[in-house]
Short mmCIF file of C-alpha atoms in Angstrom, two decimals:
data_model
loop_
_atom_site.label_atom_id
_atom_site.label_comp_id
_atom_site.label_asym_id
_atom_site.label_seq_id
_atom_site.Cartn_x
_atom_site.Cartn_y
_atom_site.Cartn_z
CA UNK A 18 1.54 33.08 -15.24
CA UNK A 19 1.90 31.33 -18.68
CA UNK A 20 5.47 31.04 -18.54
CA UNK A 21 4.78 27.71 -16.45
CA UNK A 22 2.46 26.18 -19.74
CA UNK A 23 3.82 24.17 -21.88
CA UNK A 24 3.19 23.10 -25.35
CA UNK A 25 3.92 19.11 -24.69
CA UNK A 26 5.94 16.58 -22.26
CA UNK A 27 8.88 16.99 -24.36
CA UNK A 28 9.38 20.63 -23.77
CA UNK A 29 7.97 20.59 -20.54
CA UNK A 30 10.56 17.84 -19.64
CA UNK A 31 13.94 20.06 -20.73
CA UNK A 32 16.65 19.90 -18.46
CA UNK A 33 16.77 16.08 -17.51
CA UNK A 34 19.94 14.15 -17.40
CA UNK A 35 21.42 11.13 -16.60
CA UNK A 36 21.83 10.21 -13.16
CA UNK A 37 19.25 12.39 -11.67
CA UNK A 38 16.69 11.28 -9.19
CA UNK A 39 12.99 11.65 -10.94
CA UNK A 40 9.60 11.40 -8.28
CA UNK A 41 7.09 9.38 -9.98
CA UNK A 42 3.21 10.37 -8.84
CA UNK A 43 0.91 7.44 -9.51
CA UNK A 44 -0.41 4.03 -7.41
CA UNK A 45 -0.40 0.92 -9.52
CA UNK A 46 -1.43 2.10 -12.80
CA UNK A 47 -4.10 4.57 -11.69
CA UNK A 48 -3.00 8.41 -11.87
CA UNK A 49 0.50 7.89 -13.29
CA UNK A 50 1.88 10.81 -15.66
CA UNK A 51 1.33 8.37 -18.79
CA UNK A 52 3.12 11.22 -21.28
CA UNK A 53 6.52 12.16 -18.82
CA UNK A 54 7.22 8.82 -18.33
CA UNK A 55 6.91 8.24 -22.40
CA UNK A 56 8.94 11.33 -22.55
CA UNK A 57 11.49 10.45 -20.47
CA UNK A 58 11.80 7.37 -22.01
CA UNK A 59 12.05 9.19 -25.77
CA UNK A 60 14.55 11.86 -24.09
CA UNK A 61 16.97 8.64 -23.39
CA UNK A 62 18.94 9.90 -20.10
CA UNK A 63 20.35 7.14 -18.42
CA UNK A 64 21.34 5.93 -15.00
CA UNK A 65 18.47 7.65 -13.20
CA UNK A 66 16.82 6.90 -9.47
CA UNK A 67 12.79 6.64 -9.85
CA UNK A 68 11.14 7.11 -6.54
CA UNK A 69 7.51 5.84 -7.22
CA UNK A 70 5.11 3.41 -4.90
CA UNK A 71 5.32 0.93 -7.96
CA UNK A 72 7.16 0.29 -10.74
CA UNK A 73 4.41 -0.59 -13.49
CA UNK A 74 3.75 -3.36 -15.28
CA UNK A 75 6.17 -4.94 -17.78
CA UNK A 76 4.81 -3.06 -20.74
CA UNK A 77 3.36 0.02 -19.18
CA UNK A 78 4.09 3.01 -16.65
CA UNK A 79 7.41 2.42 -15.41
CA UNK A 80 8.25 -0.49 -16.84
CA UNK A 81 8.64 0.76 -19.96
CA UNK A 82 12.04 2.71 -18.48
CA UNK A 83 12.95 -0.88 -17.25
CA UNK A 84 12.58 -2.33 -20.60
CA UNK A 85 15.22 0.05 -22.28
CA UNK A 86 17.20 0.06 -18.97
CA UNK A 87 17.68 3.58 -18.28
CA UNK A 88 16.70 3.30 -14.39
CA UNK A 89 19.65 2.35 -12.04
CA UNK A 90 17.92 2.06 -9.37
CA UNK A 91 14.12 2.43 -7.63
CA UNK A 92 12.86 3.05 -4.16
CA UNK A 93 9.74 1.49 -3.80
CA UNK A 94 7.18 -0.47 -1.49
CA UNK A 95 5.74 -2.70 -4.03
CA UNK A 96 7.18 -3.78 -7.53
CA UNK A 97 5.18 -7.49 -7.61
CA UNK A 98 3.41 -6.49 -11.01
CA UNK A 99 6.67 -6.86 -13.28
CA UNK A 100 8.61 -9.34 -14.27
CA UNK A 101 11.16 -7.21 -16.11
CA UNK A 102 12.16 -5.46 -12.87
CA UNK A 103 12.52 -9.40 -11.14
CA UNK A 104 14.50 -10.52 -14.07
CA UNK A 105 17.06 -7.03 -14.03
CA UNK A 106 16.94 -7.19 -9.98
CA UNK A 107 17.91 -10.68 -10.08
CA UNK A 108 20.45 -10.54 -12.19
CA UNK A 109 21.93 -6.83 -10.41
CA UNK A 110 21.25 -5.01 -13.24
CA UNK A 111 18.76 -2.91 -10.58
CA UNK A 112 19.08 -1.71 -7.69
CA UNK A 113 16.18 -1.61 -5.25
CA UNK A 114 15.52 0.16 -2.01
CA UNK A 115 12.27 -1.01 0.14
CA UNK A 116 10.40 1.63 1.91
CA UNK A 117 7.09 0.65 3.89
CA UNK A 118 4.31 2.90 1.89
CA UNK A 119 3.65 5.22 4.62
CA UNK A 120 7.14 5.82 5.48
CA UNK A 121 6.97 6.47 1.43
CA UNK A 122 4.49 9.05 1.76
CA UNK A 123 6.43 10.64 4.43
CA UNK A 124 9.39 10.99 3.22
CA UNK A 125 8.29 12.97 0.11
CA UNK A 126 5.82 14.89 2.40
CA UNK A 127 8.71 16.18 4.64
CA UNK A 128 11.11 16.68 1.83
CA UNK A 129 8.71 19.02 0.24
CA UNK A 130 8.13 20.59 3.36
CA UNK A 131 11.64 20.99 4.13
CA UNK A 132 11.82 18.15 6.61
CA UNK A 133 15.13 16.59 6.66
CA UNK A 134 13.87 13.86 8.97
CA UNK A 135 10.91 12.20 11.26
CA UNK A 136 10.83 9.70 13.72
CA UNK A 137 8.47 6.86 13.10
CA UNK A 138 7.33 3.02 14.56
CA UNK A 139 7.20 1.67 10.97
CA UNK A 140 9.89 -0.89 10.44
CA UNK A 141 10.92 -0.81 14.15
CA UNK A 142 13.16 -4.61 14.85
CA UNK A 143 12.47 -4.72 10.53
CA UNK A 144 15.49 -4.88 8.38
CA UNK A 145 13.99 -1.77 7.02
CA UNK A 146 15.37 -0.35 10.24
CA UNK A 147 18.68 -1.84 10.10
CA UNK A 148 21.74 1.00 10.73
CA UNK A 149 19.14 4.03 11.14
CA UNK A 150 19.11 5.67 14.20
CA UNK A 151 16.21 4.64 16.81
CA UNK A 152 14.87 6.60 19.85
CA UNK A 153 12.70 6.27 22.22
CA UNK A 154 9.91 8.35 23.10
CA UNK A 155 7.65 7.28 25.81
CA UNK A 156 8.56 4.25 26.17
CA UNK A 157 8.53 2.85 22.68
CA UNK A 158 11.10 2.84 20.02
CA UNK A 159 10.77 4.83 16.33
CA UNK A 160 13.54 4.64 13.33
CA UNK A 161 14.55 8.22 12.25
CA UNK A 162 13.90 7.87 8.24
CA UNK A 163 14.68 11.06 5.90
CA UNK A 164 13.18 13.29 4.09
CA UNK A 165 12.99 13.11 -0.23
CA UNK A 166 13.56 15.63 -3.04
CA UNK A 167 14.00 14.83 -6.43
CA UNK A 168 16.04 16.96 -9.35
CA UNK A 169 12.28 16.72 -11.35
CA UNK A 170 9.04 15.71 -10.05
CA UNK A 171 6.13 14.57 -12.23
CA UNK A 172 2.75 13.78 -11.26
CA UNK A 173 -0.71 13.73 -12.83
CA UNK A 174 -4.12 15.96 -11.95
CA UNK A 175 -7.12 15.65 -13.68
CA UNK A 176 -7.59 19.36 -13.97
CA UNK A 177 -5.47 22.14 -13.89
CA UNK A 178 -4.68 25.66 -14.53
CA UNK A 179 -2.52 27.68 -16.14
CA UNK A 180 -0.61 29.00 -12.31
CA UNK A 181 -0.37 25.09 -12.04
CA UNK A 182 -2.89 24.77 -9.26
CA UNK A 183 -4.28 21.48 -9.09
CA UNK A 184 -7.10 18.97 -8.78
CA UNK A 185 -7.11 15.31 -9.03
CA UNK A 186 -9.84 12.61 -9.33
CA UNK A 187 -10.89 9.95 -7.09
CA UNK A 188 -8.07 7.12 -5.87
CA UNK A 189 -6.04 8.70 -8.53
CA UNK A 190 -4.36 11.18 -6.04
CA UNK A 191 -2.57 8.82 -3.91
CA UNK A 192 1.26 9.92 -3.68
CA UNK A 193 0.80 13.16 -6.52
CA UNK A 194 0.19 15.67 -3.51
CA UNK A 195 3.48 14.80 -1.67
CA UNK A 196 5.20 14.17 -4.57
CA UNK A 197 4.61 17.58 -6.25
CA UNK A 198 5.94 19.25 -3.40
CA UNK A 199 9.00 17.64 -3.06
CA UNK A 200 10.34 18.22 -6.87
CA UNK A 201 13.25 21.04 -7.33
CA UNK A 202 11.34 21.09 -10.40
CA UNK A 203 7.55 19.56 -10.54
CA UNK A 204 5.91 19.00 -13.82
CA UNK A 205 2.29 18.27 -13.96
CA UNK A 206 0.66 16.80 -16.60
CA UNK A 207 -3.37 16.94 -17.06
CA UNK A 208 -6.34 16.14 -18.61
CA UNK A 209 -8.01 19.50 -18.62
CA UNK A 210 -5.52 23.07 -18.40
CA UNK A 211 -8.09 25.90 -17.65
CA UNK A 212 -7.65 29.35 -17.17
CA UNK A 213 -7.07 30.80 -14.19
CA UNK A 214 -9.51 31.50 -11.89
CA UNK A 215 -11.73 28.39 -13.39
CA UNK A 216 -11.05 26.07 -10.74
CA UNK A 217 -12.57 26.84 -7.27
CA UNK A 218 -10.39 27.44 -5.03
CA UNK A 219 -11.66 25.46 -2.15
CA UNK A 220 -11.42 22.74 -4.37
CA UNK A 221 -7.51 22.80 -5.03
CA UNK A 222 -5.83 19.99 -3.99
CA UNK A 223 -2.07 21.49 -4.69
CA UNK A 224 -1.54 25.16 -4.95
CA UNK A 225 -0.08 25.90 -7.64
CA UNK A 226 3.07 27.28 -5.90
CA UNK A 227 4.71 23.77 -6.08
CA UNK A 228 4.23 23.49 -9.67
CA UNK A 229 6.82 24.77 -11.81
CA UNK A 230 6.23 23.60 -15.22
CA UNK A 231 2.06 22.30 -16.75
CA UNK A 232 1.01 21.13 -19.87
CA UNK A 233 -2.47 18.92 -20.99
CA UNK A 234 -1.59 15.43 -21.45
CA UNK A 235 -2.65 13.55 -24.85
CA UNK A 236 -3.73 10.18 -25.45
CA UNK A 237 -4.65 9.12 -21.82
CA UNK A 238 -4.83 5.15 -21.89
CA UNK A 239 -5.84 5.30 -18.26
CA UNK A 240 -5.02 1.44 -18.28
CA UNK A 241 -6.75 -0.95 -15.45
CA UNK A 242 -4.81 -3.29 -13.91
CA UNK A 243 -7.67 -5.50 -12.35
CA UNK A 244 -10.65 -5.12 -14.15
CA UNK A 245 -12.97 -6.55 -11.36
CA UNK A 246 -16.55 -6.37 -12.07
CA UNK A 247 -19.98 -7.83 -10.81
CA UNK A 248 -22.94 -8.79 -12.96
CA UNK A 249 -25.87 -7.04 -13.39
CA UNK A 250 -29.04 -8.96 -12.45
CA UNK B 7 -11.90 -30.36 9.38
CA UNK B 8 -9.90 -27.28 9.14
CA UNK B 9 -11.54 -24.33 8.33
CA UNK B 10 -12.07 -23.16 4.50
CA UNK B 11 -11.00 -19.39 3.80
CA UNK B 12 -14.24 -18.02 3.53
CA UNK B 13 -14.86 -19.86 7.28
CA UNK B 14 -11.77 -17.86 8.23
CA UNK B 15 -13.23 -14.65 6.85
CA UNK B 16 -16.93 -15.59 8.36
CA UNK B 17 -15.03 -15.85 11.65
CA UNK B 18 -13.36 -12.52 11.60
CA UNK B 19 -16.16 -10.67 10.72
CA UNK B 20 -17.71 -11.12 14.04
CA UNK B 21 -14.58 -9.50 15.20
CA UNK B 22 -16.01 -6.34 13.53
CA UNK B 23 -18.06 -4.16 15.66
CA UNK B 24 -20.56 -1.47 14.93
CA UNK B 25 -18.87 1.82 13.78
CA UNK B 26 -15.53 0.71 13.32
CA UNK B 27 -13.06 1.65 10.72
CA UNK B 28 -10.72 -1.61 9.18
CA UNK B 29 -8.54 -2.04 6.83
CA UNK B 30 -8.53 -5.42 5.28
CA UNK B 31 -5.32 -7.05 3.55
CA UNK B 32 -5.27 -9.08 0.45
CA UNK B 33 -6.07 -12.37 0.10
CA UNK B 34 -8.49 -14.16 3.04
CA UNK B 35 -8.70 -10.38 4.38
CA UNK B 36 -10.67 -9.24 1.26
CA UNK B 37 -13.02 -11.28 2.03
CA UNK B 38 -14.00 -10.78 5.65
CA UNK B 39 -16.06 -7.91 3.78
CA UNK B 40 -18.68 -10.50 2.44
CA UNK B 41 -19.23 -11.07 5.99
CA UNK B 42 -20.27 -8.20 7.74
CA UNK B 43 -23.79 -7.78 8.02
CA UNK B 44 -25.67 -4.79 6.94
CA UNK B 45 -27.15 -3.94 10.58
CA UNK B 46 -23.26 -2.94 11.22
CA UNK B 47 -22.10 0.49 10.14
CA UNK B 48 -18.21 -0.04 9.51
CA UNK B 49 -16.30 1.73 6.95
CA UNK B 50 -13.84 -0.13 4.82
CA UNK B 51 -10.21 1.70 4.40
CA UNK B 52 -8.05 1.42 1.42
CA UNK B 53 -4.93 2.52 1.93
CA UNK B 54 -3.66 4.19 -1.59
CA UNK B 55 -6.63 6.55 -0.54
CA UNK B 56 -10.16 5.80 -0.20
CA UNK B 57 -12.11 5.95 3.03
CA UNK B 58 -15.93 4.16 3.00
CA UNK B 59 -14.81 1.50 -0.18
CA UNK B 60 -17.79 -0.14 -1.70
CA UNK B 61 -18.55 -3.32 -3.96
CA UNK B 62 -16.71 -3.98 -7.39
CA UNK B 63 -18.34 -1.71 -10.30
CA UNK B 64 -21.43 -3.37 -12.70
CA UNK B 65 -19.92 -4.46 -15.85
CA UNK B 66 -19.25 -1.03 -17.81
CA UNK B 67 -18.88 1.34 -15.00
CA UNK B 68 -15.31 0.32 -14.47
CA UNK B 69 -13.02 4.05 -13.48
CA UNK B 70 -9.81 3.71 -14.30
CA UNK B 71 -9.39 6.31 -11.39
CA UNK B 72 -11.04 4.46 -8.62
CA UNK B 73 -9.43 1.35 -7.17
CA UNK B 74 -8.38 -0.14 -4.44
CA UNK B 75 -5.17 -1.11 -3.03
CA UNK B 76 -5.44 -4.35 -4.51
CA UNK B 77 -5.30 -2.20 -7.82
CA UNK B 78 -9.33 -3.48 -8.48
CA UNK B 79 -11.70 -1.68 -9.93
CA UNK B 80 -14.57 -0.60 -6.75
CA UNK B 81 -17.24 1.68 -6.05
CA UNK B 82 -17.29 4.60 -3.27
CA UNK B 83 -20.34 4.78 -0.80
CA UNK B 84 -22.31 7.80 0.77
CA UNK B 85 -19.88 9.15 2.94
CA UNK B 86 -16.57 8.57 1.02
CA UNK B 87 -13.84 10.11 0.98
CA UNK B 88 -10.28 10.86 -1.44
CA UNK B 89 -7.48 11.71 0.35
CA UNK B 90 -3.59 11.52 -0.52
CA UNK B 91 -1.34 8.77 0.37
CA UNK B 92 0.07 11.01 3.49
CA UNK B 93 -3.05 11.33 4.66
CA UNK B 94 -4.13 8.04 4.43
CA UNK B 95 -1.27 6.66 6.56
CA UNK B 96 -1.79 9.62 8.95
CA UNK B 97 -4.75 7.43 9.97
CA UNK B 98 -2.95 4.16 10.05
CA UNK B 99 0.20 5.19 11.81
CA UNK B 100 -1.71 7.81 13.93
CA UNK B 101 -3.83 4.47 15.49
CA UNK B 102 -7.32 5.85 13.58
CA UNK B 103 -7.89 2.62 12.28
CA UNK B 104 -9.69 0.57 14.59
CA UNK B 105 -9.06 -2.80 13.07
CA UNK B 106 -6.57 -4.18 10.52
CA UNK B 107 -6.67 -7.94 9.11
CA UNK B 108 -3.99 -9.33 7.39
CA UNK B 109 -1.85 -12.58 6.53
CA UNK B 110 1.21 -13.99 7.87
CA UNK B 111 3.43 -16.66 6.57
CA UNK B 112 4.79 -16.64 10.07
CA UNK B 113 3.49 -15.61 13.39
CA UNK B 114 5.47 -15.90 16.75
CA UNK B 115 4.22 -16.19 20.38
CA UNK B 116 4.83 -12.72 21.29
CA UNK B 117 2.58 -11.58 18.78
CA UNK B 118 5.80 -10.46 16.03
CA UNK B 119 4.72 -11.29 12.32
CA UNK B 120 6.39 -12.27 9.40
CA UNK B 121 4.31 -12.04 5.61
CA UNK B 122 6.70 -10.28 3.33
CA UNK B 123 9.95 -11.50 2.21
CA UNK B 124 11.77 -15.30 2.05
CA UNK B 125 15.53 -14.64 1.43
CA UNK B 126 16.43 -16.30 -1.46
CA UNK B 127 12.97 -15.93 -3.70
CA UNK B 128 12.04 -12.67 -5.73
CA UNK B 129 11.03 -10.17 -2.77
CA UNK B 130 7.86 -7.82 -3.64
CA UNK B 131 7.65 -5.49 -1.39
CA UNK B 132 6.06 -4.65 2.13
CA UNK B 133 3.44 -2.44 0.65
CA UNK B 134 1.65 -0.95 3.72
CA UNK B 135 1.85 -3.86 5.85
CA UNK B 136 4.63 -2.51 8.08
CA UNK B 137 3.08 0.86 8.61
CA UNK B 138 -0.36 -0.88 8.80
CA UNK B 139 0.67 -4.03 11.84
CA UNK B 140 2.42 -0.78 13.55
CA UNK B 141 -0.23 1.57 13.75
CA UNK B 142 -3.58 -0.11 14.04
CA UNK B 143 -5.38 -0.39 17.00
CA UNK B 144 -5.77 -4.14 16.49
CA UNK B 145 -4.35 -6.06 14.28
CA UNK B 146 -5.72 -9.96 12.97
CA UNK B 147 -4.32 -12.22 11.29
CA UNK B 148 -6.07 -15.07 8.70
CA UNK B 149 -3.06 -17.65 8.00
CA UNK B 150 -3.19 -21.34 7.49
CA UNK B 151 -1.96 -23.06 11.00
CA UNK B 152 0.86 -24.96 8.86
CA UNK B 153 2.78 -25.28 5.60
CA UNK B 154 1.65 -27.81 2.81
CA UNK B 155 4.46 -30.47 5.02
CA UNK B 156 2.36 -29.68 8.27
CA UNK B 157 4.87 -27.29 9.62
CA UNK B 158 3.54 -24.76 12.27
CA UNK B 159 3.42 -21.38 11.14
CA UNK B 160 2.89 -20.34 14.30
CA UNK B 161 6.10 -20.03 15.45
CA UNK B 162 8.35 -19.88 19.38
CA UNK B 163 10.14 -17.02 16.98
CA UNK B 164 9.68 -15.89 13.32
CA UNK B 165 12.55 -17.74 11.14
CA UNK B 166 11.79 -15.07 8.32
CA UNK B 167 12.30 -11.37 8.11
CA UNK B 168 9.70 -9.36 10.52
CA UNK B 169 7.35 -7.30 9.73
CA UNK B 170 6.66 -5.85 12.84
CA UNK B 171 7.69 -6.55 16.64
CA UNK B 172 5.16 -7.37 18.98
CA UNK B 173 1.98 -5.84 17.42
CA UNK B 174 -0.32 -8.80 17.02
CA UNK B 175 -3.31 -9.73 19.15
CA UNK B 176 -5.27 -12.44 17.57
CA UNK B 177 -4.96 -15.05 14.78
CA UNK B 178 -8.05 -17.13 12.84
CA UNK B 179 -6.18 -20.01 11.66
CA UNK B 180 -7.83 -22.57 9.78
CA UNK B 181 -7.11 -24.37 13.03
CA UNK B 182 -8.51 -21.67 15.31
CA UNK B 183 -9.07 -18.79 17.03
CA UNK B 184 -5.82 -17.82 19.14
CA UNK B 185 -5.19 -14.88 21.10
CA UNK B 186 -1.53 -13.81 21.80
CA UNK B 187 -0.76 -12.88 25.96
CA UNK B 188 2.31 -12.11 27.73
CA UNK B 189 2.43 -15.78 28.64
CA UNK B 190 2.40 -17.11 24.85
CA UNK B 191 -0.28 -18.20 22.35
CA UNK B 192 -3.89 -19.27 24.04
CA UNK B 193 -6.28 -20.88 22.74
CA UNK B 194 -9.40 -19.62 22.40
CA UNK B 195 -11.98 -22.22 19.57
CA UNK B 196 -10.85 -24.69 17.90
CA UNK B 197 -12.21 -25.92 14.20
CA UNK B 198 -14.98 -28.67 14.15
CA UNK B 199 -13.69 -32.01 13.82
CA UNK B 200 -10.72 -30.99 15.28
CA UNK B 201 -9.88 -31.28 18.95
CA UNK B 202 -7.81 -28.70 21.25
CA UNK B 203 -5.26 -31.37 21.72
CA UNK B 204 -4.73 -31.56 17.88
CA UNK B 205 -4.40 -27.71 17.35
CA UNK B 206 -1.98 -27.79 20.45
CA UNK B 207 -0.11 -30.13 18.96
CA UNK B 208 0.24 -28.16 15.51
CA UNK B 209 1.75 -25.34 17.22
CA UNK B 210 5.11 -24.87 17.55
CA UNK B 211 5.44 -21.57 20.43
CA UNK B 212 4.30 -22.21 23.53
CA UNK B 213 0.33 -22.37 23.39
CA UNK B 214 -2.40 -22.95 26.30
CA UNK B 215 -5.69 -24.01 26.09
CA UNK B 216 -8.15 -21.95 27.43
CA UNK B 217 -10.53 -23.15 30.57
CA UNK B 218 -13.01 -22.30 28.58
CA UNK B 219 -12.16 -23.15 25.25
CA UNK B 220 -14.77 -24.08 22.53
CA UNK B 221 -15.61 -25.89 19.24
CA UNK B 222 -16.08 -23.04 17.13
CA UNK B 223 -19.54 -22.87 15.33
CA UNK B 224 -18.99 -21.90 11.90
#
């Protein structure tokens, strides 16, 4: 199975272009693939679509693709945290799709699980329902929304092994599950590669059938973006 | 006097019963959870992925890896759980969550809320309000009654873009407590030093007082 390890991000990240769609694993700051994103940004393609929850701040995560420009457009729920993306929205430098963060998490779910569409009651009499299809089912209304794949996929696990099975830590594995599934290719970065058969298997969060490509990240910065404390008494 | 925000949160926590599951928004939400006294079991929800959220970290225990959806640093409690974003609105949309609280900039008399975008300004982003005001079992709002020109926010129709249709069923303003019924908003306490006349009068929908409507004891 070691043909899926890789050395780095930069080889593990060969094969992206310009105006490809790229998933982005991560919530906020917390359990964002800190070295594809830098690699991405260092490989230069242009024009590309970032699905991700958030898009960073303005000197960190995502943003940093912001800052050189290289993202055409992003399909969020939340981008408050930056005021690079405000300024280059503003302007229409950016374009911007809004999806609730459920309907978010859906859509990459069924994409990855070859899903082309669902019915939900997020967003029903919303904007974000405007021109999608609505039906009823027992008496209440739901907006059809689609399913998402993207040309690469890159998400973050704390620990994985070399068949690219996966575990992740704490809050830090909010959309990576979904979003490794839904990836034509899926590249996940981690803290800890281990040999196979290391990791216990009732403890694998994403089998490592929807991981194509692994490497161990370097130089985690793991940054907080509240740092909200009490005091010890 | 109106109420402060932490009488707004005080008030909603006795909304909470034993055993339930909320999620609480940010801002006045948050801190409803200073409220709840111990002798009630409830488990707090976060919605990037946490199930049973506890207090902010001591000073040096900070995990990058464990926040909340306010993107704070916070503790888990015995009987936590991780689970994926999917997941997470699996409960919300799938009407597991027993209570959600959030704000409004707008509320209208049949219970439709608006609290994420004004055309015009720099829009952020619905997060998981939309998902959240369409799936919970209840859903509260905290708002301020009006806007700093004494506007009502609570509104015969939202003016701004919704965030859900029909899905609300009570509002603490700093006003109040109002519940919303087929026949408009009613009434139910009204702040100390105010009188029900006064909040009536605030309100733009169509409100009714209550036979049996109360100073509120806060």
């Amino acid at each position: 199975m070691s043909h899926k390890v890789f050395s780095d991000a930069k080889t593990a990240l060969s094969g992206v272009q310009d105006n490809m769609t790229y998933l982005v694993g991560g919530f906020g700051l917390c359990g964002i693939p800190e070295n594809c994103i830098l690699a991405l940004r260092d490989s230069g393609v242009k024009n590309i679509t970032c699905v991700s929850n958030n898009a960073g701040v303005d000197d960190f995560g995502l943003g940093l693709l912001l800052q050189t420009r290289q993202i055409k457009k992003m399909m969020s729920s939340y981008v408050g945290e930056n005021a690079t993306f405000e300024k280059q929205f503003m302007s229409g430098e950016l374009e911007l799709e809004f999806c609730p963060q459920g309907t978010l998490a859906e859509r990459l779910r069924a994409g990855g699980a070859g899903i082309p569409g669902f019915y939900t009651p997020t967003g029903v009499g919303t904007k974000i329902a405007e021109g999608k299809e609505i039906r009823q089912f027992d008496g209440r209304d739901y907006v059809l929304e689609k399913g998402i794949i993207g040309d690469f996929a890159f998400v973050k696990a704390w620990k994985g092994d070399k068949f690219g099975n996966l575990v992740y830590r704490k809050t830090a594995r909010n959309f990576n599950p979904m979003i490794a599934t839904a990836g034509k290719i899926t590249v996940a970065e981690v803290e800890e590669l281990v040999e196979i058969g290391e990791l216990d298997p009732d403890q694998i969060h994403t089998p490592g059938v929807f991981v194509q490509r692994i490497f161990q990240g370097s130089n985690y910065e793991k940054r907080i973006e509240q740092r909200t404390v009490q005091k010890r008494v | 006097m109106p109420l402060t925000r932490e009488q707004i949160a005080k008030r909603i926590s006795e909304e909470v019963q034993d055993g339930y599951t909320v999620n609480l928004g940010i801002g006045i939400p948050t801190l409803v959870a200073n409220y709840i006294p111990s002798t009630k079991t409830v488990m707090l929800q976060s919605e990037n992925g946490l199930l049973g959220m506890g207090p902010f970290p001591f000073e040096g225990s900070e995990d990058a890896d464990l926040i909340n959806a306010g993107k704070q640093t916070i503790t888990t409690l015995p009987g936590s759980s991780f689970f994926s974003s999917a997941d997470s609105f699996a409960m919300i949309r799938g009407g597991h969550i027993d209570l959600t609280v959030l704000g409004a900039m707008e509320v209208d008399e049949v219970g439709s809320i608006a609290n994420w975008m004004v055309p015009g300004k720099m829009i952020k982003g619905m997060g998981g309000a939309m998902d959240l005001v369409a799936g919970a079992k209840n859903v509260i709002v905290a708002m301020q009654h009006t806007d700093k020109d004494g506007n009502s926010k609570l509104r015969k129709a939202c003016t701004l873009p919704l965030t859900g249709v029909r899905c609300i069923k009570k509002i603490v303003s700093d006003f109040g407590v109002i519940e919303i019924t087929p026949n408009g908003f009613l009434l139910l306490e009204y702040a100390p030093d105010m009188t029900a006349e006064q909040v009536l009068k605030a309100t733009e929908g169509k409100m009714t007082i209550h036979p049996e409507c109360k100073r509120m004891s806060v």
